[in-house]
PDB file of C-alpha atoms and ligand atoms in Angstrom:
ATOM      1  CA  UNK E   1      14.171   8.950  -7.543  1.00 56.00           C
ATOM      2  CA  UNK E   2      10.366   7.512  -6.940  1.00 86.00           C
ATOM      3  CA  UNK E   3      10.203   8.331  -3.541  1.00 96.00           C
ATOM      4  CA  UNK E   4       7.396   7.082  -0.988  1.00 98.00           C
ATOM      5  CA  UNK E   5       6.466   9.936   1.352  1.00 98.00           C
ATOM      6  CA  UNK E   6       4.386   9.212   4.699  1.00 98.00           C
ATOM      7  CA  UNK E   7       2.609  12.259   6.000  1.00 98.00           C
ATOM      8  CA  UNK E   8       1.877  11.742   9.996  1.00 98.00           C
ATOM      9  CA  UNK E   9       4.547   9.834  12.141  1.00 98.00           C
ATOM     10  CA  UNK E  10       1.730   8.604  14.472  1.00 97.00           C
ATOM     11  CA  UNK E  11       0.519   5.014  15.235  1.00 94.00           C
ATOM     12  CA  UNK E  12      -0.182   4.217  11.744  1.00 96.00           C
ATOM     13  CA  UNK E  13       2.765   6.035  10.068  1.00 97.00           C
ATOM     14  CA  UNK E  14       5.296   4.728  12.296  1.00 96.00           C
ATOM     15  CA  UNK E  15       4.004   1.210  11.865  1.00 95.00           C
ATOM     16  CA  UNK E  16       3.874   1.505   7.956  1.00 96.00           C
ATOM     17  CA  UNK E  17       7.841   2.966   7.978  1.00 97.00           C
ATOM     18  CA  UNK E  18       8.782   0.235   9.971  1.00 95.00           C
ATOM     19  CA  UNK E  19       6.736  -2.766   8.022  1.00 94.00           C
ATOM     20  CA  UNK E  20       7.978  -1.218   4.794  1.00 95.00           C
ATOM     21  CA  UNK E  21      11.456  -1.118   5.728  1.00 96.00           C
ATOM     22  CA  UNK E  22      11.959  -4.109   7.846  1.00 94.00           C
ATOM     23  CA  UNK E  23      10.198  -6.412   5.196  1.00 93.00           C
ATOM     24  CA  UNK E  24      12.946  -4.799   2.299  1.00 94.00           C
ATOM     25  CA  UNK E  25       9.563  -3.641   0.358  1.00 95.00           C
ATOM     26  CA  UNK E  26      11.300  -0.361   0.277  1.00 96.00           C
ATOM     27  CA  UNK E  27      15.057   0.913   0.835  1.00 97.00           C
ATOM     28  CA  UNK E  28      15.464   3.667   3.377  1.00 97.00           C
ATOM     29  CA  UNK E  29      16.652   6.050   0.994  1.00 96.00           C
ATOM     30  CA  UNK E  30      13.598   5.541  -0.777  1.00 97.00           C
ATOM     31  CA  UNK E  31      11.173   6.933   1.949  1.00 98.00           C
ATOM     32  CA  UNK E  32      10.243  10.373   3.580  1.00 98.00           C
ATOM     33  CA  UNK E  33       8.357  11.361   6.330  1.00 98.00           C
ATOM     34  CA  UNK E  34       6.638  14.639   7.119  1.00 98.00           C
ATOM     35  CA  UNK E  35       4.695  15.196  10.610  1.00 98.00           C
ATOM     36  CA  UNK E  36       3.710  17.991  12.414  1.00 97.00           C
ATOM     37  CA  UNK E  37       5.965  18.049  15.514  1.00 97.00           C
ATOM     38  CA  UNK E  38       9.554  17.983  15.540  1.00 96.00           C
ATOM     39  CA  UNK E  39       9.466  15.110  18.293  1.00 96.00           C
ATOM     40  CA  UNK E  40       7.870  12.706  16.120  1.00 97.00           C
ATOM     41  CA  UNK E  41      10.516  13.452  13.257  1.00 97.00           C
ATOM     42  CA  UNK E  42      13.321  13.230  15.592  1.00 97.00           C
ATOM     43  CA  UNK E  43      12.008   9.901  16.779  1.00 97.00           C
ATOM     44  CA  UNK E  44      11.608   8.748  13.378  1.00 98.00           C
ATOM     45  CA  UNK E  45      15.178  10.153  12.420  1.00 97.00           C
ATOM     46  CA  UNK E  46      16.490   8.203  15.366  1.00 97.00           C
ATOM     47  CA  UNK E  47      14.451   5.025  14.689  1.00 97.00           C
ATOM     48  CA  UNK E  48      15.861   4.822  10.816  1.00 97.00           C
ATOM     49  CA  UNK E  49      19.030   6.828  10.395  1.00 97.00           C
ATOM     50  CA  UNK E  50      19.452   7.989   6.732  1.00 96.00           C
ATOM     51  CA  UNK E  51      15.393   7.856   5.906  1.00 98.00           C
ATOM     52  CA  UNK E  52      14.123  11.242   4.348  1.00 98.00           C
ATOM     53  CA  UNK E  53      12.681  13.726   6.951  1.00 98.00           C
ATOM     54  CA  UNK E  54      10.751  16.579   5.017  1.00 98.00           C
ATOM     55  CA  UNK E  55      10.508  20.055   6.912  1.00 96.00           C
ATOM     56  CA  UNK E  56       6.741  20.555   5.570  1.00 97.00           C
ATOM     57  CA  UNK E  57       4.199  18.465   4.123  1.00 98.00           C
ATOM     58  CA  UNK E  58       4.411  20.614   0.987  1.00 98.00           C
ATOM     59  CA  UNK E  59       8.438  19.732   0.772  1.00 98.00           C
ATOM     60  CA  UNK E  60       7.457  15.780   1.118  1.00 98.00           C
ATOM     61  CA  UNK E  61       4.713  16.174  -1.650  1.00 97.00           C
ATOM     62  CA  UNK E  62       7.667  17.748  -3.822  1.00 97.00           C
ATOM     63  CA  UNK E  63       9.743  14.741  -3.109  1.00 96.00           C
ATOM     64  CA  UNK E  64       7.443  11.875  -3.435  1.00 97.00           C
ATOM     65  CA  UNK E  65       5.445  10.370  -5.927  1.00 96.00           C
ATOM     66  CA  UNK E  66       3.160   8.066  -3.685  1.00 98.00           C
ATOM     67  CA  UNK E  67       2.501   9.824  -1.036  1.00 98.00           C
ATOM     68  CA  UNK E  68       0.403   8.171   2.090  1.00 98.00           C
ATOM     69  CA  UNK E  69      -1.525  10.266   3.946  1.00 98.00           C
ATOM     70  CA  UNK E  70      -1.846   9.015   7.657  1.00 98.00           C
ATOM     71  CA  UNK E  71      -3.273  11.830   9.496  1.00 98.00           C
ATOM     72  CA  UNK E  72      -6.314  11.871  11.575  1.00 95.00           C
ATOM     73  CA  UNK E  73      -9.736  12.157   9.499  1.00 94.00           C
ATOM     74  CA  UNK E  74     -10.125  15.556  11.140  1.00 93.00           C
ATOM     75  CA  UNK E  75      -6.688  16.803  10.128  1.00 96.00           C
ATOM     76  CA  UNK E  76      -6.793  15.390   6.068  1.00 96.00           C
ATOM     77  CA  UNK E  77      -8.434  18.230   4.343  1.00 96.00           C
ATOM     78  CA  UNK E  78      -5.476  20.772   5.935  1.00 97.00           C
ATOM     79  CA  UNK E  79      -2.951  18.271   4.441  1.00 98.00           C
ATOM     80  CA  UNK E  80      -4.540  18.263   1.023  1.00 98.00           C
ATOM     81  CA  UNK E  81      -4.856  22.194   1.206  1.00 97.00           C
ATOM     82  CA  UNK E  82      -0.952  22.135   1.825  1.00 98.00           C
ATOM     83  CA  UNK E  83       0.166  19.511  -0.538  1.00 98.00           C
ATOM     84  CA  UNK E  84      -2.437  19.692  -3.785  1.00 97.00           C
ATOM     85  CA  UNK E  85      -1.056  23.109  -4.669  1.00 97.00           C
ATOM     86  CA  UNK E  86       2.550  21.908  -5.119  1.00 97.00           C
ATOM     87  CA  UNK E  87       1.849  18.703  -6.790  1.00 96.00           C
ATOM     88  CA  UNK E  88       2.009  17.922 -10.665  1.00 94.00           C
ATOM     89  CA  UNK E  89      -1.021  15.577 -10.873  1.00 92.00           C
ATOM     90  CA  UNK E  90       0.950  12.427 -11.773  1.00 94.00           C
ATOM     91  CA  UNK E  91       1.592  11.326  -8.323  1.00 96.00           C
ATOM     92  CA  UNK E  92      -0.628   8.800  -6.109  1.00 97.00           C
ATOM     93  CA  UNK E  93      -2.284   9.775  -2.732  1.00 98.00           C
ATOM     94  CA  UNK E  94      -3.164   6.793  -0.580  1.00 98.00           C
ATOM     95  CA  UNK E  95      -5.357   8.177   2.287  1.00 98.00           C
ATOM     96  CA  UNK E  96      -5.901   6.113   5.647  1.00 97.00           C
ATOM     97  CA  UNK E  97      -8.145   8.145   7.195  1.00 95.00           C
ATOM     98  CA  UNK E  98     -11.835   6.540   8.063  1.00 92.00           C
ATOM     99  CA  UNK E  99     -14.804   8.182   6.667  1.00 90.00           C
ATOM    100  CA  UNK E 100     -12.980  10.545   3.861  1.00 95.00           C
ATOM    101  CA  UNK E 101     -14.741   9.425   0.608  1.00 95.00           C
ATOM    102  CA  UNK E 102     -12.737   8.498  -2.738  1.00 97.00           C
ATOM    103  CA  UNK E 103     -15.577  11.433  -3.914  1.00 96.00           C
ATOM    104  CA  UNK E 104     -13.741  13.777  -1.311  1.00 96.00           C
ATOM    105  CA  UNK E 105     -10.329  12.936  -2.346  1.00 97.00           C
ATOM    106  CA  UNK E 106     -10.821  13.204  -5.794  1.00 97.00           C
ATOM    107  CA  UNK E 107     -12.564  16.883  -5.183  1.00 96.00           C
ATOM    108  CA  UNK E 108      -9.001  17.784  -3.811  1.00 97.00           C
ATOM    109  CA  UNK E 109      -6.840  16.114  -6.311  1.00 97.00           C
ATOM    110  CA  UNK E 110      -7.732  14.883  -9.574  1.00 94.00           C
ATOM    111  CA  UNK E 111      -4.955  12.198  -9.817  1.00 94.00           C
ATOM    112  CA  UNK E 112      -4.788   8.689  -8.599  1.00 97.00           C
ATOM    113  CA  UNK E 113      -6.086   8.239  -5.466  1.00 98.00           C
ATOM    114  CA  UNK E 114      -6.853   5.372  -3.144  1.00 98.00           C
ATOM    115  CA  UNK E 115      -8.285   4.432   0.422  1.00 98.00           C
ATOM    116  CA  UNK E 116      -6.450   2.048   2.647  1.00 98.00           C
ATOM    117  CA  UNK E 117      -7.554   0.785   5.799  1.00 97.00           C
ATOM    118  CA  UNK E 118      -4.458  -1.102   7.443  1.00 96.00           C
ATOM    119  CA  UNK E 119      -4.830  -2.622  11.177  1.00 94.00           C
ATOM    120  CA  UNK E 120      -3.054  -2.542  14.320  1.00 93.00           C
ATOM    121  CA  UNK E 121      -1.987  -6.212  13.521  1.00 93.00           C
ATOM    122  CA  UNK E 122       0.035  -5.274  10.316  1.00 92.00           C
ATOM    123  CA  UNK E 123       2.664  -4.225  12.802  1.00 89.00           C
ATOM    124  CA  UNK E 124       3.145  -8.039  13.242  1.00 91.00           C
ATOM    125  CA  UNK E 125       2.924  -8.583   9.674  1.00 92.00           C
ATOM    126  CA  UNK E 126      -0.541  -9.838  10.111  1.00 94.00           C
ATOM    127  CA  UNK E 127      -4.044  -8.986   9.267  1.00 95.00           C
ATOM    128  CA  UNK E 128      -5.673  -7.888   6.075  1.00 97.00           C
ATOM    129  CA  UNK E 129      -5.170  -4.101   4.592  1.00 98.00           C
ATOM    130  CA  UNK E 130      -8.483  -3.119   2.943  1.00 98.00           C
ATOM    131  CA  UNK E 131      -7.949  -1.041  -0.158  1.00 98.00           C
ATOM    132  CA  UNK E 132      -9.957   0.656  -2.574  1.00 98.00           C
ATOM    133  CA  UNK E 133      -9.074   2.759  -5.436  1.00 98.00           C
ATOM    134  CA  UNK E 134     -10.467   5.687  -7.145  1.00 97.00           C
ATOM    135  CA  UNK E 135     -11.688   6.182 -10.575  1.00 94.00           C
ATOM    136  CA  UNK E 136      -8.447   7.620 -12.074  1.00 91.00           C
ATOM    137  CA  UNK E 137      -6.142   5.087 -10.657  1.00 95.00           C
ATOM    138  CA  UNK E 138      -3.620   3.291 -13.557  1.00 93.00           C
ATOM    139  CA  UNK E 139      -2.889  -0.376 -13.628  1.00 95.00           C
ATOM    140  CA  UNK E 140       0.977   0.499 -12.232  1.00 95.00           C
ATOM    141  CA  UNK E 141       0.007   2.833  -9.311  1.00 96.00           C
ATOM    142  CA  UNK E 142      -2.653   0.073  -8.195  1.00 97.00           C
ATOM    143  CA  UNK E 143      -0.078  -2.598  -8.488  1.00 97.00           C
ATOM    144  CA  UNK E 144       2.531  -0.501  -6.360  1.00 96.00           C
ATOM    145  CA  UNK E 145       0.267   0.306  -3.579  1.00 97.00           C
ATOM    146  CA  UNK E 146      -0.985  -3.429  -3.110  1.00 98.00           C
ATOM    147  CA  UNK E 147       2.536  -4.397  -3.145  1.00 97.00           C
ATOM    148  CA  UNK E 148       3.457  -2.171  -0.361  1.00 97.00           C
ATOM    149  CA  UNK E 149       0.506  -2.872   1.860  1.00 97.00           C
ATOM    150  CA  UNK E 150       1.379  -6.671   1.307  1.00 96.00           C
ATOM    151  CA  UNK E 151       4.763  -6.434   2.802  1.00 94.00           C
ATOM    152  CA  UNK E 152       2.270  -5.885   5.971  1.00 94.00           C
ATOM    153  CA  UNK E 153       0.164  -8.444   5.745  1.00 96.00           C
ATOM    154  CA  UNK E 154      -2.452  -9.510   3.246  1.00 96.00           C
ATOM    155  CA  UNK E 155      -4.440  -7.088   1.156  1.00 98.00           C
ATOM    156  CA  UNK E 156      -8.076  -7.457   0.147  1.00 98.00           C
ATOM    157  CA  UNK E 157      -9.826  -5.171  -2.414  1.00 98.00           C
ATOM    158  CA  UNK E 158     -13.062  -3.920  -1.550  1.00 97.00           C
ATOM    159  CA  UNK E 159     -15.666  -1.604  -3.028  1.00 97.00           C
ATOM    160  CA  UNK E 160     -16.355   1.564  -1.123  1.00 96.00           C
ATOM    161  CA  UNK E 161     -19.910   0.568  -0.147  1.00 95.00           C
ATOM    162  CA  UNK E 162     -18.750  -2.328   1.864  1.00 95.00           C
ATOM    163  CA  UNK E 163     -15.556  -0.290   3.403  1.00 95.00           C
ATOM    164  CA  UNK E 164     -17.345   0.728   6.695  1.00 93.00           C
ATOM    165  CA  UNK E 165     -18.587  -2.744   7.470  1.00 93.00           C
ATOM    166  CA  UNK E 166     -15.229  -4.163   6.081  1.00 96.00           C
ATOM    167  CA  UNK E 167     -13.282  -2.133   8.293  1.00 95.00           C
ATOM    168  CA  UNK E 168     -15.383  -2.944  11.499  1.00 95.00           C
ATOM    169  CA  UNK E 169     -14.148  -6.172  11.121  1.00 95.00           C
ATOM    170  CA  UNK E 170     -10.747  -6.374  10.003  1.00 95.00           C
ATOM    171  CA  UNK E 171      -9.525  -3.008  11.444  1.00 95.00           C
ATOM    172  CA  UNK E 172     -11.674  -2.460  14.364  1.00 95.00           C
ATOM    173  CA  UNK E 173     -11.736  -6.180  15.126  1.00 96.00           C
ATOM    174  CA  UNK E 174      -8.772  -6.104  16.987  1.00 96.00           C
ATOM    175  CA  UNK E 175      -9.764  -4.325  19.439  1.00 97.00           C
ATOM    176  CA  UNK E 176     -13.163  -5.731  19.721  1.00 97.00           C
ATOM    177  CA  UNK E 177     -11.101  -9.218  20.056  1.00 97.00           C
ATOM    178  CA  UNK E 178      -9.033  -7.896  22.715  1.00 98.00           C
ATOM    179  CA  UNK E 179     -12.044  -6.741  24.600  1.00 97.00           C
ATOM    180  CA  UNK E 180     -13.340 -10.166  24.243  1.00 97.00           C
ATOM    181  CA  UNK E 181     -10.223 -11.866  25.713  1.00 98.00           C
ATOM    182  CA  UNK E 182     -10.219  -9.477  28.686  1.00 97.00           C
ATOM    183  CA  UNK E 183     -13.915 -10.667  29.165  1.00 97.00           C
ATOM    184  CA  UNK E 184     -12.732 -14.332  28.805  1.00 96.00           C
ATOM    185  CA  UNK E 185      -9.731 -13.806  31.654  1.00 97.00           C
ATOM    186  CA  UNK E 186     -12.125 -11.902  33.834  1.00 97.00           C
ATOM    187  CA  UNK E 187     -14.704 -14.547  33.900  1.00 96.00           C
ATOM    188  CA  UNK E 188     -12.164 -16.956  34.516  1.00 96.00           C
ATOM    189  CA  UNK E 189     -10.684 -15.245  37.496  1.00 96.00           C
ATOM    190  CA  UNK E 190     -13.934 -14.543  38.799  1.00 96.00           C
ATOM    191  CA  UNK E 191     -15.181 -17.941  39.012  1.00 95.00           C
ATOM    192  CA  UNK E 192     -11.401 -19.514  40.033  1.00 95.00           C
ATOM    193  CA  UNK E 193      -8.620 -18.831  42.437  1.00 93.00           C
ATOM    194  CA  UNK E 194      -6.597 -18.529  39.094  1.00 95.00           C
ATOM    195  CA  UNK E 195      -4.863 -14.315  39.085  1.00 96.00           C
ATOM    196  CA  UNK E 196      -6.048 -12.024  36.532  1.00 96.00           C
ATOM    197  CA  UNK E 197      -2.645 -12.020  34.977  1.00 97.00           C
ATOM    198  CA  UNK E 198      -2.525 -15.705  34.540  1.00 97.00           C
ATOM    199  CA  UNK E 199      -6.502 -15.778  33.466  1.00 97.00           C
ATOM    200  CA  UNK E 200      -5.409 -13.452  30.754  1.00 98.00           C
ATOM    201  CA  UNK E 201      -2.225 -15.363  29.665  1.00 98.00           C
ATOM    202  CA  UNK E 202      -4.397 -18.372  29.140  1.00 97.00           C
ATOM    203  CA  UNK E 203      -7.006 -16.517  27.441  1.00 97.00           C
ATOM    204  CA  UNK E 204      -4.807 -15.067  24.997  1.00 97.00           C
ATOM    205  CA  UNK E 205      -2.811 -18.158  24.075  1.00 98.00           C
ATOM    206  CA  UNK E 206      -6.109 -20.124  23.530  1.00 97.00           C
ATOM    207  CA  UNK E 207      -7.293 -17.392  21.341  1.00 97.00           C
ATOM    208  CA  UNK E 208      -4.051 -17.393  19.375  1.00 96.00           C
ATOM    209  CA  UNK E 209      -4.204 -20.815  19.243  1.00 97.00           C
ATOM    210  CA  UNK E 210      -7.535 -21.395  17.847  1.00 97.00           C
ATOM    211  CA  UNK E 211      -6.805 -18.795  15.243  1.00 96.00           C
ATOM    212  CA  UNK E 212      -3.686 -20.587  13.834  1.00 95.00           C
ATOM    213  CA  UNK E 213      -5.484 -23.843  14.372  1.00 97.00           C
ATOM    214  CA  UNK E 214      -8.552 -22.701  11.913  1.00 97.00           C
ATOM    215  CA  UNK E 215      -6.116 -21.245   9.549  1.00 95.00           C
ATOM    216  CA  UNK E 216      -4.000 -24.233   9.445  1.00 97.00           C
ATOM    217  CA  UNK E 217      -6.570 -26.687   9.092  1.00 97.00           C
ATOM    218  CA  UNK E 218      -9.201 -24.671   6.787  1.00 97.00           C
ATOM    219  CA  UNK E 219     -11.544 -26.346   9.083  1.00 97.00           C
ATOM    220  CA  UNK E 220     -14.967 -24.319   9.583  1.00 97.00           C
ATOM    221  CA  UNK E 221     -15.298 -22.851  12.873  1.00 96.00           C
ATOM    222  CA  UNK E 222     -18.874 -25.059  13.115  1.00 95.00           C
ATOM    223  CA  UNK E 223     -16.848 -27.881  12.726  1.00 95.00           C
ATOM    224  CA  UNK E 224     -14.426 -27.153  15.273  1.00 96.00           C
ATOM    225  CA  UNK E 225     -17.383 -26.614  17.541  1.00 95.00           C
ATOM    226  CA  UNK E 226     -18.563 -29.857  17.080  1.00 93.00           C
ATOM    227  CA  UNK E 227     -15.097 -31.561  17.565  1.00 91.00           C
ATOM    228  CA  UNK E 228     -14.900 -29.731  20.943  1.00 93.00           C
ATOM    229  CA  UNK E 229     -18.694 -29.597  22.042  1.00 89.00           C
ATOM    230  CA  UNK E 230     -19.348 -33.140  22.420  1.00 84.00           C
ATOM    231  CA  UNK E 231     -23.436 -34.099  23.361  1.00 81.00           C
ATOM    232  CA  UNK E 232     -23.794 -32.967  27.330  1.00 82.00           C
ATOM    233  CA  UNK E 233     -20.664 -31.691  27.747  1.00 89.00           C
ATOM    234  CA  UNK E 234     -19.032 -29.017  29.393  1.00 92.00           C
ATOM    235  CA  UNK E 235     -18.409 -26.807  25.903  1.00 93.00           C
ATOM    236  CA  UNK E 236     -21.810 -27.586  24.515  1.00 93.00           C
ATOM    237  CA  UNK E 237     -23.458 -25.606  27.691  1.00 94.00           C
ATOM    238  CA  UNK E 238     -21.065 -22.600  26.660  1.00 94.00           C
ATOM    239  CA  UNK E 239     -21.792 -22.542  23.179  1.00 95.00           C
ATOM    240  CA  UNK E 240     -25.494 -22.770  23.440  1.00 94.00           C
ATOM    241  CA  UNK E 241     -25.298 -19.874  25.782  1.00 95.00           C
ATOM    242  CA  UNK E 242     -23.405 -17.815  23.593  1.00 95.00           C
ATOM    243  CA  UNK E 243     -25.219 -18.860  20.627  1.00 95.00           C
ATOM    244  CA  UNK E 244     -28.539 -17.460  22.273  1.00 96.00           C
ATOM    245  CA  UNK E 245     -27.345 -14.162  23.434  1.00 96.00           C
ATOM    246  CA  UNK E 246     -24.077 -13.061  21.108  1.00 96.00           C
ATOM    247  CA  UNK E 247     -26.113 -12.426  17.767  1.00 96.00           C
ATOM    248  CA  UNK E 248     -28.092 -10.018  19.411  1.00 97.00           C
ATOM    249  CA  UNK E 249     -25.303  -8.323  21.225  1.00 96.00           C
ATOM    250  CA  UNK E 250     -23.259  -8.356  18.148  1.00 95.00           C
ATOM    251  CA  UNK E 251     -25.666  -6.981  16.160  1.00 96.00           C
ATOM    252  CA  UNK E 252     -26.211  -4.197  18.453  1.00 96.00           C
ATOM    253  CA  UNK E 253     -22.668  -3.321  18.673  1.00 95.00           C
ATOM    254  CA  UNK E 254     -22.200  -3.577  14.944  1.00 94.00           C
ATOM    255  CA  UNK E 255     -25.106  -1.024  14.131  1.00 94.00           C
ATOM    256  CA  UNK E 256     -23.482   1.399  16.836  1.00 95.00           C
ATOM    257  CA  UNK E 257     -20.168   1.483  15.120  1.00 94.00           C
ATOM    258  CA  UNK E 258     -21.488   1.443  11.728  1.00 92.00           C
ATOM    259  CA  UNK E 259     -23.370   4.904  12.820  1.00 91.00           C
ATOM    260  CA  UNK E 260     -20.201   6.458  14.435  1.00 90.00           C
ATOM    261  CA  UNK E 261     -18.424   5.407  11.110  1.00 86.00           C
ATOM    262  CA  UNK E 262     -20.905   7.609   9.079  1.00 81.00           C
ATOM    263  CA  UNK E 263     -19.928  10.910  11.522  1.00 84.00           C
ATOM    264  CA  UNK E 264     -16.050  10.021  11.629  1.00 80.00           C
ATOM    265  CA  UNK E 265     -14.404  12.965   9.572  1.00 68.00           C
ATOM    266  CA  UNK E 266     -17.654  15.056   9.037  1.00 69.00           C
TER     267      UNK E 266
HETATM  268  N1  NAP N   1      -4.997   3.306  14.550  1.00 59.70           N
HETATM  269  C1  NAP N   1      -5.641   2.292  13.904  1.00 59.70           C
HETATM  270  O1  NAP N   1      -5.910   1.191  14.304  1.00 59.70           O
HETATM  271  C2  NAP N   1      -5.935   2.670  12.333  1.00 59.70           C
HETATM  272  C3  NAP N   1      -6.679   1.733  11.397  1.00 59.70           C
HETATM  273  C4  NAP N   1      -6.779   2.002   9.926  1.00 59.70           C
HETATM  274  C5  NAP N   1      -6.976   3.248   9.758  1.00 59.70           C
HETATM  275  N2  NAP N   1      -6.384   4.225  10.657  1.00 59.70           N
HETATM  276  C6  NAP N   1      -6.770   5.710  10.297  1.00 59.70           C
HETATM  277  O2  NAP N   1      -5.169   6.244  10.324  1.00 59.70           O
HETATM  278  C7  NAP N   1      -4.963   7.246  10.330  1.00 59.70           C
HETATM  279  C8  NAP N   1      -4.078   7.626  11.382  1.00 59.70           C
HETATM  280  O3  NAP N   1      -4.465   7.246  12.541  1.00 59.70           O
HETATM  281  P1  NAP N   1      -3.367   6.896  13.916  1.00 59.70           P
HETATM  282  O4  NAP N   1      -3.997   5.899  14.786  1.00 59.70           O
HETATM  283  O5  NAP N   1      -2.082   6.777  13.273  1.00 59.70           O
HETATM  284  O6  NAP N   1      -3.439   8.452  14.427  1.00 59.70           O
HETATM  285  P2  NAP N   1      -2.319   8.897  15.379  1.00 59.70           P
HETATM  286  O7  NAP N   1      -1.331   8.319  16.151  1.00 59.70           O
HETATM  287  O8  NAP N   1      -3.080  10.202  16.302  1.00 59.70           O
HETATM  288  O9  NAP N   1      -1.310   9.705  14.305  1.00 59.70           O
HETATM  289  C9  NAP N   1      -1.806  10.882  13.457  1.00 59.70           C
HETATM  290  C10 NAP N   1      -0.463  11.457  13.162  1.00 59.70           C
HETATM  291  O10 NAP N   1      -0.800  12.535  12.096  1.00 59.70           O
HETATM  292  C11 NAP N   1       0.307  13.720  12.501  1.00 59.70           C
HETATM  293  N3  NAP N   1      -0.367  14.840  12.314  1.00 59.70           N
HETATM  294  C12 NAP N   1      -1.505  15.588  12.813  1.00 59.70           C
HETATM  295  N4  NAP N   1      -1.782  16.677  11.972  1.00 59.70           N
HETATM  296  C13 NAP N   1      -0.934  16.653  11.053  1.00 59.70           C
HETATM  297  C14 NAP N   1      -0.780  17.567   9.839  1.00 59.70           C
HETATM  298  N5  NAP N   1      -1.105  18.696   9.717  1.00 59.70           N
HETATM  299  N6  NAP N   1       0.611  17.573   9.070  1.00 59.70           N
HETATM  300  C15 NAP N   1       1.409  16.232   9.178  1.00 59.70           C
HETATM  301  N7  NAP N   1       1.299  15.305  10.432  1.00 59.70           N
HETATM  302  C16 NAP N   1       0.019  15.810  11.348  1.00 59.70           C
HETATM  303  C17 NAP N   1       0.653  13.428  13.932  1.00 59.70           C
HETATM  304  O11 NAP N   1       1.727  14.156  14.107  1.00 59.70           O
HETATM  305  P3  NAP N   1       2.731  14.598  15.425  1.00 59.70           P
HETATM  306  O12 NAP N   1       2.811  13.345  16.300  1.00 59.70           O
HETATM  307  O13 NAP N   1       3.998  14.898  14.784  1.00 59.70           O
HETATM  308  O14 NAP N   1       1.890  15.551  16.095  1.00 59.70           O
HETATM  309  C18 NAP N   1      -0.111  12.140  14.590  1.00 59.70           C
HETATM  310  O15 NAP N   1       1.326  11.729  14.823  1.00 59.70           O
HETATM  311  C19 NAP N   1      -6.477   7.986  10.874  1.00 59.70           C
HETATM  312  O16 NAP N   1      -7.155   8.403   9.566  1.00 59.70           O
HETATM  313  C20 NAP N   1      -7.080   6.666  10.914  1.00 59.70           C
HETATM  314  O17 NAP N   1      -8.722   6.702  10.698  1.00 59.70           O
HETATM  315  C21 NAP N   1      -5.841   3.845  11.858  1.00 59.70           C
END
């Protein structure tokens, strides 16, 4: 059978298992999981009765045609060393590891390889998985992988040279926005008698609603700003303050993150 294997049952691995099965894009008897610790495998088997469990990464590689590697970047070389020797060459490896290039993957495995960058929000079927295929990829393998990740949100094909910057937005972005939500709530609580919990609830609801509004209406952020920030009003003062300071802050933050992404997995 044409099994899909997932190596590494951590945050991303468990999220993908859950997303693929809950969406119905895969049946439970089509999925095989391998992970380093017995505890993770027991948790997986308990959550998904009937799922395939492989005792080793090599066993998983023997049983699967599409192999998604969801381990940390510093662990992927060890995993490749275990699986490639037992593979036929017509399998498809999909790596989630940040900073591990297609060139490096293709040096280890000469068949089809793909880099995929999902996001934590894939857990609720939202957000974009970035996908970048290697040189050997065939049409069927490409479409199959894209179809799987479409089950947990949107899919965007990007060139590898754009992957680091796009990753900051689509994959690190939820963490950045969560930090902004905390700061919005913190500033509200500091400036008022509202409790931090209440302010956090209001801030989260406002961000969710604003994103839904922009998506549903198709309005540009600048149009929304014009509608809310009437001349001489309260919002205008805030928008002006942010427009003066935010570009500098974000340029600095993005430069630091890009610098860090150059060294991940090295
Ligand atoms: N977190 C994100 O938002 C995000 C987004 C996009 C991409 N990514 C990428 O996704 C990958 C996984 O990230 P994560 O957040 O899911 O990390 P994680 O929670 O630490 O999970 C990694 C899992 O890999 C397993 N593992 C480690 N060494 C292994 C080995 N030799 N063989 C089999 N399994 C092994 C561990 O298993 P045990 O638990 O069994 O020890 C662990 O559960 C990373 O490469 C990261 O760059 C993450």
